[in-house]
Amino acid sequence: MLKVGVRTIGRGFASFAHNGRVLSSTTGTSEPQTSGKRLQGVQELRRIVNSEPNAGVAWDQVWKQKVTPWVQATSAPALLELIEQNQLPGGRALVPGCGHGNDVFALAEPGKRTVIGLDISPTVIAQCEKTREERNIPKESAQFLSADFFTYAPAKSFNVIYDYTFLGALPANLHSAWASQMHKLLDDSGELVTVIFPVDGHEGGPPYAMSPEQTINLLTPLGFRCIHLRPVTKAHKGRENIEWLGRWKKSQ
């Protein structure tokens, strides 16, 4: 067991595949999380990413072929709730692995926040820019850049960084580099927000199984302080019980 503040995190997450479905449970009763069609999408995603050594080429092919079984029509309810409750810092924000840009657009409140969406795929970045034009969102509020997160070196740090499905797309040998880059990019007074997903214990990836303990072990050695870590209260259908919200600040 692992304690965060006064809260105890249990290790009782179970997950397994059966007859083309992924079943996950934190309460002892399993719920179907992945339909047959979605499972096929996950398998094709893994085939593309794991067969191409160049990550940029692989993920651009994923977007070109629209092999995106993780994509939702809207941002995670956990993020939208933080925005609605005005709990996040203003200033500069970063969304690495921004995909279609939903989270960038959600965070890009005019006059409050300038958001940069970063993705290694030029194909999806072009889609984001087209969507921005269609929605008449000012470029000053939502900017997009095709670049490698691990070599990205902006002139200024960020007041808030948001990670939902980005860490879960990375193999374990890149996790330490992910944490180091997050520490480098975040302002000393800023906040890192992570929706930890999927917390289901499955093998293989992407997406790779995540856990609250794993995220703590990545961030705390670098001086991150956890200010919130709990299962989300709202989630997209099919993601109930496999998402946690983590909020982190640098230790002063």
Short mmCIF file of C-alpha atoms in Angstrom, two decimals:
data_model
loop_
_atom_site.label_atom_id
_atom_site.label_comp_id
_atom_site.label_asym_id
_atom_site.label_seq_id
_atom_site.Cartn_x
_atom_site.Cartn_y
_atom_site.Cartn_z
CA MET A 1 0.00 0.00 0.00
CA LEU A 2 1.09 3.57 -0.70
CA LYS A 3 0.05 6.66 1.21
CA VAL A 4 -0.29 10.12 -0.32
CA GLY A 5 -1.09 12.63 2.39
CA VAL A 6 -3.90 10.99 4.34
CA ARG A 7 -5.09 8.93 1.40
CA THR A 8 -4.08 5.31 0.86
CA ILE A 9 -3.71 3.91 -2.63
CA GLY A 10 -4.53 0.24 -2.95
CA ARG A 11 -2.95 -2.16 -5.41
CA GLY A 12 -6.11 -4.13 -6.15
CA PHE A 13 -6.44 -3.37 -9.85
CA ALA A 14 -7.19 -6.45 -11.95
CA SER A 15 -7.25 -6.65 -15.73
CA PHE A 16 -7.39 -9.42 -18.26
CA ALA A 17 -8.51 -10.20 -21.81
CA HIS A 18 -11.29 -12.66 -22.53
CA ASN A 19 -13.05 -13.43 -25.81
CA GLY A 20 -11.87 -10.24 -27.48
CA ARG A 21 -12.73 -8.01 -24.54
CA VAL A 22 -10.58 -6.30 -21.98
CA LEU A 23 -12.06 -6.59 -18.52
CA SER A 24 -11.01 -4.34 -15.69
CA SER A 25 -12.06 -4.08 -12.10
CA THR A 26 -11.11 -2.29 -8.93
CA THR A 27 -14.02 -3.61 -6.92
CA GLY A 28 -14.03 -7.34 -7.61
CA THR A 29 -16.58 -7.22 -10.45
CA SER A 30 -15.21 -6.94 -13.96
CA GLU A 31 -16.55 -4.50 -16.54
CA PRO A 32 -15.98 -4.70 -20.32
CA GLN A 33 -13.70 -1.82 -21.30
CA THR A 34 -12.81 -2.62 -24.91
CA SER A 35 -15.14 -3.67 -27.71
CA GLY A 36 -13.98 -6.07 -30.43
CA LYS A 37 -13.60 -3.20 -32.91
CA ARG A 38 -11.61 -1.14 -30.43
CA LEU A 39 -9.39 -4.11 -29.61
CA GLN A 40 -8.62 -4.50 -33.32
CA GLY A 41 -7.65 -0.83 -33.41
CA VAL A 42 -5.32 -1.27 -30.45
CA GLN A 43 -3.68 -4.27 -32.09
CA GLU A 44 -3.15 -2.37 -35.36
CA LEU A 45 -1.76 0.62 -33.43
CA ARG A 46 0.76 -1.64 -31.73
CA ARG A 47 1.71 -3.25 -35.03
CA ILE A 48 2.50 0.13 -36.62
CA VAL A 49 4.36 1.63 -33.65
CA ASN A 50 6.33 -1.48 -32.72
CA SER A 51 7.41 -2.27 -36.28
CA GLU A 52 8.77 1.20 -37.11
CA PRO A 53 11.96 2.23 -35.22
CA ASN A 54 11.49 5.93 -36.00
CA ALA A 55 8.83 7.21 -33.58
CA GLY A 56 8.03 10.24 -35.71
CA VAL A 57 7.38 8.13 -38.79
CA ALA A 58 5.38 5.58 -36.80
CA TRP A 59 3.04 8.06 -35.13
CA ASP A 60 2.54 10.02 -38.33
CA GLN A 61 1.42 6.78 -39.99
CA VAL A 62 -0.95 6.18 -37.07
CA TRP A 63 -2.64 9.52 -37.72
CA LYS A 64 -2.60 9.21 -41.50
CA GLN A 65 -4.27 5.81 -41.28
CA LYS A 66 -6.60 7.01 -38.50
CA VAL A 67 -5.63 4.14 -36.21
CA THR A 68 -6.62 6.07 -33.09
CA PRO A 69 -8.71 3.84 -30.81
CA TRP A 70 -7.99 6.01 -27.76
CA VAL A 71 -9.40 9.24 -29.25
CA GLN A 72 -12.50 10.77 -27.65
CA ALA A 73 -14.70 13.52 -29.09
CA THR A 74 -14.10 15.77 -26.07
CA SER A 75 -11.48 16.33 -23.40
CA ALA A 76 -11.43 14.19 -20.28
CA PRO A 77 -14.21 15.22 -17.87
CA ALA A 78 -11.55 15.56 -15.15
CA LEU A 79 -9.81 18.32 -17.13
CA LEU A 80 -13.05 20.09 -18.03
CA GLU A 81 -14.03 20.13 -14.37
CA LEU A 82 -10.73 21.77 -13.38
CA ILE A 83 -11.24 24.42 -16.06
CA GLU A 84 -14.86 25.07 -15.09
CA GLN A 85 -13.87 25.43 -11.44
CA ASN A 86 -11.03 27.82 -12.37
CA GLN A 87 -8.47 25.65 -10.58
CA LEU A 88 -5.63 25.86 -13.11
CA PRO A 89 -2.96 28.57 -13.50
CA GLY A 90 -3.17 31.08 -16.30
CA GLY A 91 -0.23 32.12 -18.46
CA ARG A 92 1.53 29.59 -20.69
CA ALA A 93 0.27 26.02 -21.02
CA LEU A 94 1.65 22.96 -22.81
CA VAL A 95 -0.10 19.82 -24.03
CA PRO A 96 2.49 17.26 -25.22
CA GLY A 97 1.15 14.59 -27.56
CA CYS A 98 -1.81 16.87 -28.24
CA GLY A 99 -3.38 14.73 -30.96
CA HIS A 100 -6.54 16.31 -32.37
CA GLY A 101 -6.08 19.29 -30.06
CA ASN A 102 -9.22 18.98 -27.92
CA ASP A 103 -7.29 19.66 -24.73
CA VAL A 104 -5.51 22.63 -26.27
CA PHE A 105 -8.81 24.20 -27.29
CA ALA A 106 -10.33 23.49 -23.87
CA LEU A 107 -7.44 25.18 -22.05
CA ALA A 108 -7.16 28.11 -24.46
CA GLU A 109 -9.28 30.64 -22.59
CA PRO A 110 -8.84 34.03 -24.33
CA GLY A 111 -7.02 36.54 -22.19
CA LYS A 112 -6.10 33.95 -19.58
CA ARG A 113 -3.95 31.30 -21.20
CA THR A 114 -1.78 30.74 -24.27
CA VAL A 115 -1.62 27.03 -25.02
CA ILE A 116 0.91 25.18 -27.16
CA GLY A 117 -0.07 21.80 -28.52
CA LEU A 118 2.96 19.64 -29.29
CA ASP A 119 2.90 16.48 -31.38
CA ILE A 120 5.53 14.55 -33.30
CA SER A 121 3.08 13.96 -36.17
CA PRO A 122 2.91 16.78 -38.75
CA THR A 123 -0.28 15.19 -40.09
CA VAL A 124 -2.24 15.70 -36.90
CA ILE A 125 -0.75 19.16 -36.32
CA ALA A 126 -2.09 20.21 -39.74
CA GLN A 127 -5.50 18.88 -38.68
CA CYS A 128 -5.33 20.92 -35.47
CA GLU A 129 -4.54 24.11 -37.35
CA LYS A 130 -7.46 23.48 -39.70
CA THR A 131 -9.80 22.95 -36.74
CA ARG A 132 -8.56 26.15 -35.11
CA GLU A 133 -9.43 28.11 -38.25
CA GLU A 134 -12.86 26.48 -38.50
CA ARG A 135 -13.62 27.40 -34.89
CA ASN A 136 -12.24 30.93 -35.28
CA ILE A 137 -9.92 30.45 -32.31
CA PRO A 138 -7.15 33.08 -32.20
CA LYS A 139 -3.63 31.82 -32.91
CA GLU A 140 -2.50 33.74 -29.84
CA SER A 141 -4.61 31.41 -27.68
CA ALA A 142 -3.94 28.04 -29.35
CA GLN A 143 -0.67 27.32 -31.09
CA PHE A 144 0.50 24.02 -32.59
CA LEU A 145 3.97 22.69 -33.22
CA SER A 146 5.21 19.46 -34.77
CA ALA A 147 8.25 18.58 -32.67
CA ASP A 148 9.84 15.92 -30.49
CA PHE A 149 8.86 16.47 -26.87
CA PHE A 150 12.21 15.17 -25.62
CA THR A 151 14.25 17.75 -27.54
CA TYR A 152 11.76 20.62 -27.31
CA ALA A 153 13.50 23.68 -25.87
CA PRO A 154 11.22 26.75 -25.73
CA ALA A 155 12.53 30.13 -24.65
CA LYS A 156 10.09 30.29 -21.72
CA SER A 157 8.81 27.72 -19.24
CA PHE A 158 5.15 26.81 -18.75
CA ASN A 159 2.72 27.63 -15.96
CA VAL A 160 0.70 24.48 -16.54
CA ILE A 161 1.44 21.24 -18.41
CA TYR A 162 -1.27 18.68 -19.08
CA ASP A 163 -0.65 14.99 -19.82
CA TYR A 164 -3.47 12.56 -20.51
CA THR A 165 -2.56 9.82 -22.98
CA PHE A 166 1.01 10.92 -23.70
CA LEU A 167 2.91 9.07 -20.96
CA GLY A 168 0.80 5.98 -21.59
CA ALA A 169 1.99 5.96 -25.21
CA LEU A 170 5.65 5.79 -24.20
CA PRO A 171 7.62 2.60 -23.51
CA ALA A 172 9.20 2.24 -20.08
CA ASN A 173 12.70 3.16 -21.28
CA LEU A 174 11.47 6.72 -21.97
CA HIS A 175 9.66 7.30 -18.69
CA SER A 176 12.60 8.81 -16.81
CA ALA A 177 13.30 11.14 -19.74
CA TRP A 178 9.60 12.13 -19.71
CA ALA A 179 9.82 13.10 -16.05
CA SER A 180 13.08 15.04 -16.52
CA GLN A 181 11.68 16.98 -19.46
CA MET A 182 8.50 17.80 -17.55
CA HIS A 183 10.63 19.19 -14.72
CA LYS A 184 12.69 21.22 -17.18
CA LEU A 185 9.68 22.68 -19.01
CA LEU A 186 7.55 23.53 -15.97
CA ASP A 187 7.92 26.91 -14.30
CA ASP A 188 9.05 26.81 -10.67
CA SER A 189 5.58 27.97 -9.58
CA GLY A 190 3.71 25.97 -12.23
CA GLU A 191 1.54 22.87 -12.06
CA LEU A 192 1.75 19.53 -13.87
CA VAL A 193 -1.64 17.87 -14.34
CA THR A 194 -1.73 14.17 -15.20
CA VAL A 195 -4.78 12.06 -15.92
CA ILE A 196 -3.22 8.66 -15.30
CA PHE A 197 -4.65 6.16 -17.79
CA PRO A 198 -5.14 3.25 -18.27
CA VAL A 199 -4.84 2.01 -14.69
CA ASP A 200 -5.69 -1.59 -15.50
CA GLY A 201 -2.53 -3.70 -15.30
CA HIS A 202 -2.58 -5.02 -18.87
CA GLU A 203 0.61 -6.09 -20.63
CA GLY A 204 2.15 -4.61 -23.76
CA GLY A 205 1.47 -1.35 -25.52
CA PRO A 206 0.90 1.28 -26.57
CA PRO A 207 -1.11 2.21 -24.70
CA TYR A 208 0.94 0.93 -21.79
CA ALA A 209 -0.64 0.31 -18.40
CA MET A 210 -0.11 3.13 -15.92
CA SER A 211 -0.47 3.35 -12.15
CA PRO A 212 -0.48 6.07 -9.49
CA GLU A 213 2.55 4.47 -7.82
CA GLN A 214 4.48 4.48 -11.08
CA THR A 215 3.81 8.19 -11.61
CA ILE A 216 4.84 9.01 -8.06
CA ASN A 217 8.07 7.07 -8.48
CA LEU A 218 8.87 8.98 -11.66
CA LEU A 219 8.17 12.47 -10.37
CA THR A 220 9.05 12.63 -6.68
CA PRO A 221 12.80 11.89 -7.11
CA LEU A 222 13.01 15.04 -9.24
CA GLY A 223 11.45 17.19 -6.55
CA PHE A 224 7.80 17.13 -7.61
CA ARG A 225 5.30 17.39 -4.77
CA CYS A 226 1.93 15.68 -5.14
CA ILE A 227 -0.97 17.96 -4.20
CA HIS A 228 -3.80 15.71 -5.41
CA LEU A 229 -3.99 12.04 -6.37
CA ARG A 230 -7.34 10.28 -6.55
CA PRO A 231 -9.53 8.26 -8.90
CA VAL A 232 -11.49 10.59 -11.16
CA THR A 233 -15.11 11.19 -10.26
CA LYS A 234 -16.17 11.54 -13.91
CA ALA A 235 -14.82 9.74 -16.99
CA HIS A 236 -15.72 8.93 -20.56
CA LYS A 237 -17.86 5.83 -21.00
CA GLY A 238 -15.66 2.74 -20.81
CA ARG A 239 -12.97 4.49 -18.77
CA GLU A 240 -14.68 4.38 -15.41
CA ASN A 241 -12.40 3.00 -12.67
CA ILE A 242 -9.23 3.17 -14.82
CA GLU A 243 -8.36 6.88 -14.56
CA TRP A 244 -6.72 8.81 -11.74
CA LEU A 245 -6.16 12.55 -11.53
CA GLY A 246 -2.73 13.65 -10.33
CA ARG A 247 -1.67 17.25 -9.72
CA TRP A 248 1.97 18.10 -9.05
CA LYS A 249 4.08 21.11 -8.13
CA LYS A 250 7.80 21.56 -7.78
CA SER A 251 9.01 21.50 -4.18
CA GLN A 252 10.08 24.96 -3.11
#
